[in-house]
mmCIF file of C-alpha atoms in Angstrom:
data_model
loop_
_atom_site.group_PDB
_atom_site.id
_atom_site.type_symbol
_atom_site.label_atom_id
_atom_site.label_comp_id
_atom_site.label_asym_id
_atom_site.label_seq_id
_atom_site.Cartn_x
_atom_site.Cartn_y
_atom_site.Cartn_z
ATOM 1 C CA UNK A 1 0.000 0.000 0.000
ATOM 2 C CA UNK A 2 1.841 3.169 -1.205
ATOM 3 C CA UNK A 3 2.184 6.565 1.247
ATOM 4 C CA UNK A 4 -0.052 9.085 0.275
ATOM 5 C CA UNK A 5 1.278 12.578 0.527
ATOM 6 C CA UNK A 6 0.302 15.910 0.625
ATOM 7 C CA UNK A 7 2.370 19.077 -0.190
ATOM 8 C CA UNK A 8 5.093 19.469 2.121
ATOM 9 C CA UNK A 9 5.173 16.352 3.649
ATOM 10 C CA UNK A 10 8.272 14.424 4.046
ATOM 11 C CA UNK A 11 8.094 10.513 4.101
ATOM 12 C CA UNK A 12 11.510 8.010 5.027
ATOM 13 C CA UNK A 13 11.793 6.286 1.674
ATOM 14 C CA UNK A 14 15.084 3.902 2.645
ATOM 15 C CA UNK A 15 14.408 3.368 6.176
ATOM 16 C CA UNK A 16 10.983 1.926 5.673
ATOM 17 C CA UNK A 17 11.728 -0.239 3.245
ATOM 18 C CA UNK A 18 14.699 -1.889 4.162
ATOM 19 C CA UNK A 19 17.384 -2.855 1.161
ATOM 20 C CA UNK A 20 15.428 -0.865 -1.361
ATOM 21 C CA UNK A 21 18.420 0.642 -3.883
ATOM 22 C CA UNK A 22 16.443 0.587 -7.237
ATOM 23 C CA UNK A 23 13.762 2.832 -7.343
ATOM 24 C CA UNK A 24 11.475 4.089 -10.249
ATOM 25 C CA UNK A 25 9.790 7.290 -10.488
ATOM 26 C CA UNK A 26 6.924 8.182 -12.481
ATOM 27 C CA UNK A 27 4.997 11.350 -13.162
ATOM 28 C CA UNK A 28 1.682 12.183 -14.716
ATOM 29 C CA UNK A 29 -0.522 14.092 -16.037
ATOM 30 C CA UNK A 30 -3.943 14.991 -18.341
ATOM 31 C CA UNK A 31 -4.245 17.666 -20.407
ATOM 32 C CA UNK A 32 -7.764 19.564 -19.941
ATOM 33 C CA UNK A 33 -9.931 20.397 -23.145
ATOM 34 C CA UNK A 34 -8.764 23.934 -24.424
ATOM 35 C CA UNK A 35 -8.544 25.549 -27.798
ATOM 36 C CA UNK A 36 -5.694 27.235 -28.239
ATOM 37 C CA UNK A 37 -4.394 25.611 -31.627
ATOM 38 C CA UNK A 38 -1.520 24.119 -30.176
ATOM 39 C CA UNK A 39 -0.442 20.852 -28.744
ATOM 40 C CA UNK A 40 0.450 20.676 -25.127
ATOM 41 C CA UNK A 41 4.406 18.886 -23.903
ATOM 42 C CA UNK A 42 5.040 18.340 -21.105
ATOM 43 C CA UNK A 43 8.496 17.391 -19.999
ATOM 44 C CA UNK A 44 10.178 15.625 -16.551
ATOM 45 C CA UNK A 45 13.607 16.933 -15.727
ATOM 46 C CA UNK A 46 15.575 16.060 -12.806
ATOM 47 C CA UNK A 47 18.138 18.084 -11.138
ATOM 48 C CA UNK A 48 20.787 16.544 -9.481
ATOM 49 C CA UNK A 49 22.002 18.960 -6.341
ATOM 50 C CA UNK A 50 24.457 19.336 -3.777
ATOM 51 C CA UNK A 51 24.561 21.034 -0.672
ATOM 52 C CA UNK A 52 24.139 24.223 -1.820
ATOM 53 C CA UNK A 53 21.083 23.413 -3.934
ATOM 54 C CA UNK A 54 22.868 23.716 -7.177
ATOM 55 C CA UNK A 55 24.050 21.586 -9.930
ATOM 56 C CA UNK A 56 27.814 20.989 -10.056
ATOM 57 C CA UNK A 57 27.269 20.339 -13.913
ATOM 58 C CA UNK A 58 25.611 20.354 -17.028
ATOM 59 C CA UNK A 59 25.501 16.695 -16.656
ATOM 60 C CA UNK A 60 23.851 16.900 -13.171
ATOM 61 C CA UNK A 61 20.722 18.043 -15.467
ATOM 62 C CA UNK A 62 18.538 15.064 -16.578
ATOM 63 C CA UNK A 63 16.131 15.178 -19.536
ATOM 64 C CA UNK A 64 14.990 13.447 -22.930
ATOM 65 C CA UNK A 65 17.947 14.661 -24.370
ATOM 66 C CA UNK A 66 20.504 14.008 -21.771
ATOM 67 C CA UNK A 67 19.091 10.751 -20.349
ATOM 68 C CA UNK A 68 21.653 9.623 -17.844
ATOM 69 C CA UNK A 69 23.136 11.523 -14.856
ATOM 70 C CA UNK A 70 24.853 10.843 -11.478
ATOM 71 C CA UNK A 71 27.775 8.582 -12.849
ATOM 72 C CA UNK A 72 24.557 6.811 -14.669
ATOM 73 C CA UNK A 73 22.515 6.399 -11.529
ATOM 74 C CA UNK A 74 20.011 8.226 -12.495
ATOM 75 C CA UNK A 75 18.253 7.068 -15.783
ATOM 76 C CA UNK A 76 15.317 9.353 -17.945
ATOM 77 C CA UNK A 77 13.842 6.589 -20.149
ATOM 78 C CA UNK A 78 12.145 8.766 -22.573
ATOM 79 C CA UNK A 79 10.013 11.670 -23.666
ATOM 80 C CA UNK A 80 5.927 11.521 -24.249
ATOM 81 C CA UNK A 81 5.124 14.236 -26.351
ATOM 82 C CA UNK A 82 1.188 14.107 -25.477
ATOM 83 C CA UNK A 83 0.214 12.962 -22.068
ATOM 84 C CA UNK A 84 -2.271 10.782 -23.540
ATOM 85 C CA UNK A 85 -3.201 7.196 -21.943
ATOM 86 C CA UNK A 86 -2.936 6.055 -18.474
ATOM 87 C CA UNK A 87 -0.514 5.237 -15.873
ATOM 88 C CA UNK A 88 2.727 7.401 -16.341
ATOM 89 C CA UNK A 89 3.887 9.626 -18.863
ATOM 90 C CA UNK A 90 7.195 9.738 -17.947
ATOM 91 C CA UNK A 91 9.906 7.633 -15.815
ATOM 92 C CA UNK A 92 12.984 8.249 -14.409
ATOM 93 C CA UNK A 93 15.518 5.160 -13.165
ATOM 94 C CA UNK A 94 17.434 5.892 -9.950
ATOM 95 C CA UNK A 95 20.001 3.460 -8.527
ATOM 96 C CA UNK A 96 20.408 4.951 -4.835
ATOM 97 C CA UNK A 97 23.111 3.018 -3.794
ATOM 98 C CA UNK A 98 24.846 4.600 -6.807
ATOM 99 C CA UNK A 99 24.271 8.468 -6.694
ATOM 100 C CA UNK A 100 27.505 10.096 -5.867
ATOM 101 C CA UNK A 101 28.089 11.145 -2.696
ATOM 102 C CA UNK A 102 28.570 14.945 -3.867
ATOM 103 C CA UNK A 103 24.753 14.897 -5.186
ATOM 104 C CA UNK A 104 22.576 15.453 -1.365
ATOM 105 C CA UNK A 105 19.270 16.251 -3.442
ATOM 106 C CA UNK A 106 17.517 14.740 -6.689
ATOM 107 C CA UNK A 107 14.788 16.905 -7.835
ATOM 108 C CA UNK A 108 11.782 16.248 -10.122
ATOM 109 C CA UNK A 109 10.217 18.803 -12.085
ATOM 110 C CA UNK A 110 7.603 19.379 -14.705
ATOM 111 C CA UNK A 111 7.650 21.764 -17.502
ATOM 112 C CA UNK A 112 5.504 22.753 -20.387
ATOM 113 C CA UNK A 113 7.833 23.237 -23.570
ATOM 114 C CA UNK A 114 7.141 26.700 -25.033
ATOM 115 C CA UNK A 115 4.727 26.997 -22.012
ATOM 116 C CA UNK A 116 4.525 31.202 -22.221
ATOM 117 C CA UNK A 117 5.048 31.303 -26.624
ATOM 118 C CA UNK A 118 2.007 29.335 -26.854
ATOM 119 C CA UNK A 119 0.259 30.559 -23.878
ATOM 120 C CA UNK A 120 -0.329 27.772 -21.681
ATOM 121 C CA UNK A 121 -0.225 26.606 -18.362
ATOM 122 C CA UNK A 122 -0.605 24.483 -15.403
ATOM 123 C CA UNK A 123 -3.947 25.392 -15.157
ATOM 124 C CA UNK A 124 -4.961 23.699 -18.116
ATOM 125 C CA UNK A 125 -3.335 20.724 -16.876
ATOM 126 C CA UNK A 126 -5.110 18.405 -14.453
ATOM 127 C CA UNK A 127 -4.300 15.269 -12.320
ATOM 128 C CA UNK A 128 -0.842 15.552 -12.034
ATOM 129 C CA UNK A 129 1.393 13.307 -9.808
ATOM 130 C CA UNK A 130 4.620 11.811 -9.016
ATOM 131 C CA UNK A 131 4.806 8.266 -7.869
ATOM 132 C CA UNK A 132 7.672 6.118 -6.241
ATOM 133 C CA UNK A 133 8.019 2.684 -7.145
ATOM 134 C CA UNK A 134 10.318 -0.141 -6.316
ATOM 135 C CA UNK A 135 11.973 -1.322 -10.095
ATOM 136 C CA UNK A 136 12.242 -4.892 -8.343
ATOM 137 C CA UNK A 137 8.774 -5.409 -7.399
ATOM 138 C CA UNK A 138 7.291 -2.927 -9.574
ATOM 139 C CA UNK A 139 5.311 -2.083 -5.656
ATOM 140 C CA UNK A 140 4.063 1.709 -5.735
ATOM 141 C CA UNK A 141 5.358 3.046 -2.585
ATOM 142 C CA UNK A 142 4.664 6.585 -2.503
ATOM 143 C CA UNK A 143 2.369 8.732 -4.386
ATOM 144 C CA UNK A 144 1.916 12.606 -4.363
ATOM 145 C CA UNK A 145 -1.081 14.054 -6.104
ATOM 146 C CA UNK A 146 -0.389 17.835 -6.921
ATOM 147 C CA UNK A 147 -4.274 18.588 -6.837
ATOM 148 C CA UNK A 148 -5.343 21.671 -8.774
ATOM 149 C CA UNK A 149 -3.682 24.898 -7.502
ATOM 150 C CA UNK A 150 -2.063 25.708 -10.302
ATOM 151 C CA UNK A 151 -2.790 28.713 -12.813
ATOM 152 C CA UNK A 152 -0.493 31.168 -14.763
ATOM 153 C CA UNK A 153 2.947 28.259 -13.907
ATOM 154 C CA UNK A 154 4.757 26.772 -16.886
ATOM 155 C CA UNK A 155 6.996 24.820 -14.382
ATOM 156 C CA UNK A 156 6.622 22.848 -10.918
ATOM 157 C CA UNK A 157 8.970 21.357 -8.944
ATOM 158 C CA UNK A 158 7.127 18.251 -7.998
ATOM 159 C CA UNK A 159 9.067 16.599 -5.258
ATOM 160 C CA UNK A 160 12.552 15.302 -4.130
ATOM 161 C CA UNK A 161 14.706 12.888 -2.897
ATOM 162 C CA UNK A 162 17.461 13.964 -0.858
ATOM 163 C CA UNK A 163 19.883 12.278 1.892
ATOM 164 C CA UNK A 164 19.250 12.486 5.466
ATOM 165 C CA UNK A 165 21.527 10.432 7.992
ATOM 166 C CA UNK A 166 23.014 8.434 5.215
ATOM 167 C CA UNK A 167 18.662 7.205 4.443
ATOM 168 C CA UNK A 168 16.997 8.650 1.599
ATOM 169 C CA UNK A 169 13.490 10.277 1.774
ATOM 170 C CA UNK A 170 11.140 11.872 -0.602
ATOM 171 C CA UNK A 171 9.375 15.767 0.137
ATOM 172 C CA UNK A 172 6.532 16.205 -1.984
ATOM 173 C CA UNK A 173 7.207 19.940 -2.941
ATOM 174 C CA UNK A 174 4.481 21.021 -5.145
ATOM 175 C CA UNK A 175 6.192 24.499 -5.994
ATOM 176 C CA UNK A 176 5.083 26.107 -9.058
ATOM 177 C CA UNK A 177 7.399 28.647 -11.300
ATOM 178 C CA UNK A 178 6.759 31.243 -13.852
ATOM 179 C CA UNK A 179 9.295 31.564 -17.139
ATOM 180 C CA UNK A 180 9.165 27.516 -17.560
ATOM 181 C CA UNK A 181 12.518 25.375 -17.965
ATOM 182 C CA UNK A 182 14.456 28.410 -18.257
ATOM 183 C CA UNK A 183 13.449 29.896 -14.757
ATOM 184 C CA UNK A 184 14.179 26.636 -13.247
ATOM 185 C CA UNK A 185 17.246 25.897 -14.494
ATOM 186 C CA UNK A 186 18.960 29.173 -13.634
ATOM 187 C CA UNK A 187 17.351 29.021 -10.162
ATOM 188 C CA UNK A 188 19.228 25.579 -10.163
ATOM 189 C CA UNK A 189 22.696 26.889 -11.354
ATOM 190 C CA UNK A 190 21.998 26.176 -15.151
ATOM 191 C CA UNK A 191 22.585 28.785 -17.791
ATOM 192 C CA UNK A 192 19.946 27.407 -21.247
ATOM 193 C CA UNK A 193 18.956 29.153 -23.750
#
């Protein structure tokens, strides 16, 4: 039975589940009915931080086109371009016994490509969540549901994993961001165009 969340709560990930190293994470979302003449993309990133909250790299930035990060511990397995179907749009591999030790946080985002040139938003964009899962077992063991409290965003951070005590533990964050990928990045220590 997976941990339900709510924003801002913090959950023990490692400690709970005893020998878990291989974890998969998955993140969702629907597209509401609009007619703005333009197809809606949303992409996962995942930001690989140290202590100071910032990348060290360009590498420590993990996308569709830059699919491995960490020393390879941390695996993006693809881009959907639509959002259509169930279960998750998106995945993201992480070997936890693997992350480097200079990486303290692993962030998970959601942007909308071209978010503000096409004028859209998070608030055409409904039942959004992130979802932990053991790759072993395929077992869903924690699941954060952003709700609908998004407007004017073209970017959320949607939770993290970060090291506490040499454990690992997920905060669902639930943060949303104006000025998209772009925003993000630089808040992140990323220069992009």
């Amino acid at each position: 039975m997976a941990v339900s969340l709510s924003k801002g709560q913090k959950v023990d990930l490692t400690k709970t589940n005893p020998g878990l190293t291989k974890v998969v994470v998955g993140v969702g979302w629907d597209v509401n009915k609009y007619d703005g003449g333009h197809d809606f993309d949303l992409d996962s990133s995942v930001f690989l931080l140290g202590d100071n909250g910032k990348v060290t790299s360009d590498s420590d930035f993990v996308f569709y086109n830059n699919a491995n990060g960490g020393n390879g511990s941390v695996v993006h397995t693809g881009d959907n371009r639509t959002g259509a179907g169930d279960g998750d749009d998106e995945q993201v591999k992480v070997d936890l016994a693997n992350v480097p030790a200079n990486v303290q946080r692993i962030t998970f985002t959601i942007t909308i490509h071209d978010g503000e040139a096409r004028n859209q938003n998070f608030g055409q964009v409904s039942n959004s969540y992130v979802r932990i899962m053991s790759e072993d077992s395929g077992e869903e063991l924690i699941r954060y549901d952003l709700g609908e409290d998004f407007s004017i965003e073209t970017a959320i951070v949607v939770g993290e994993l970060y090291r506490h005590n040499a454990e690992w533990k997920f905060s669902a964050i639930g943060s949303g961001y104006q000025g998209g990928l772009a925003a993000l990045a630089k808040d992140f220590g990323l220069q992009i165009g």
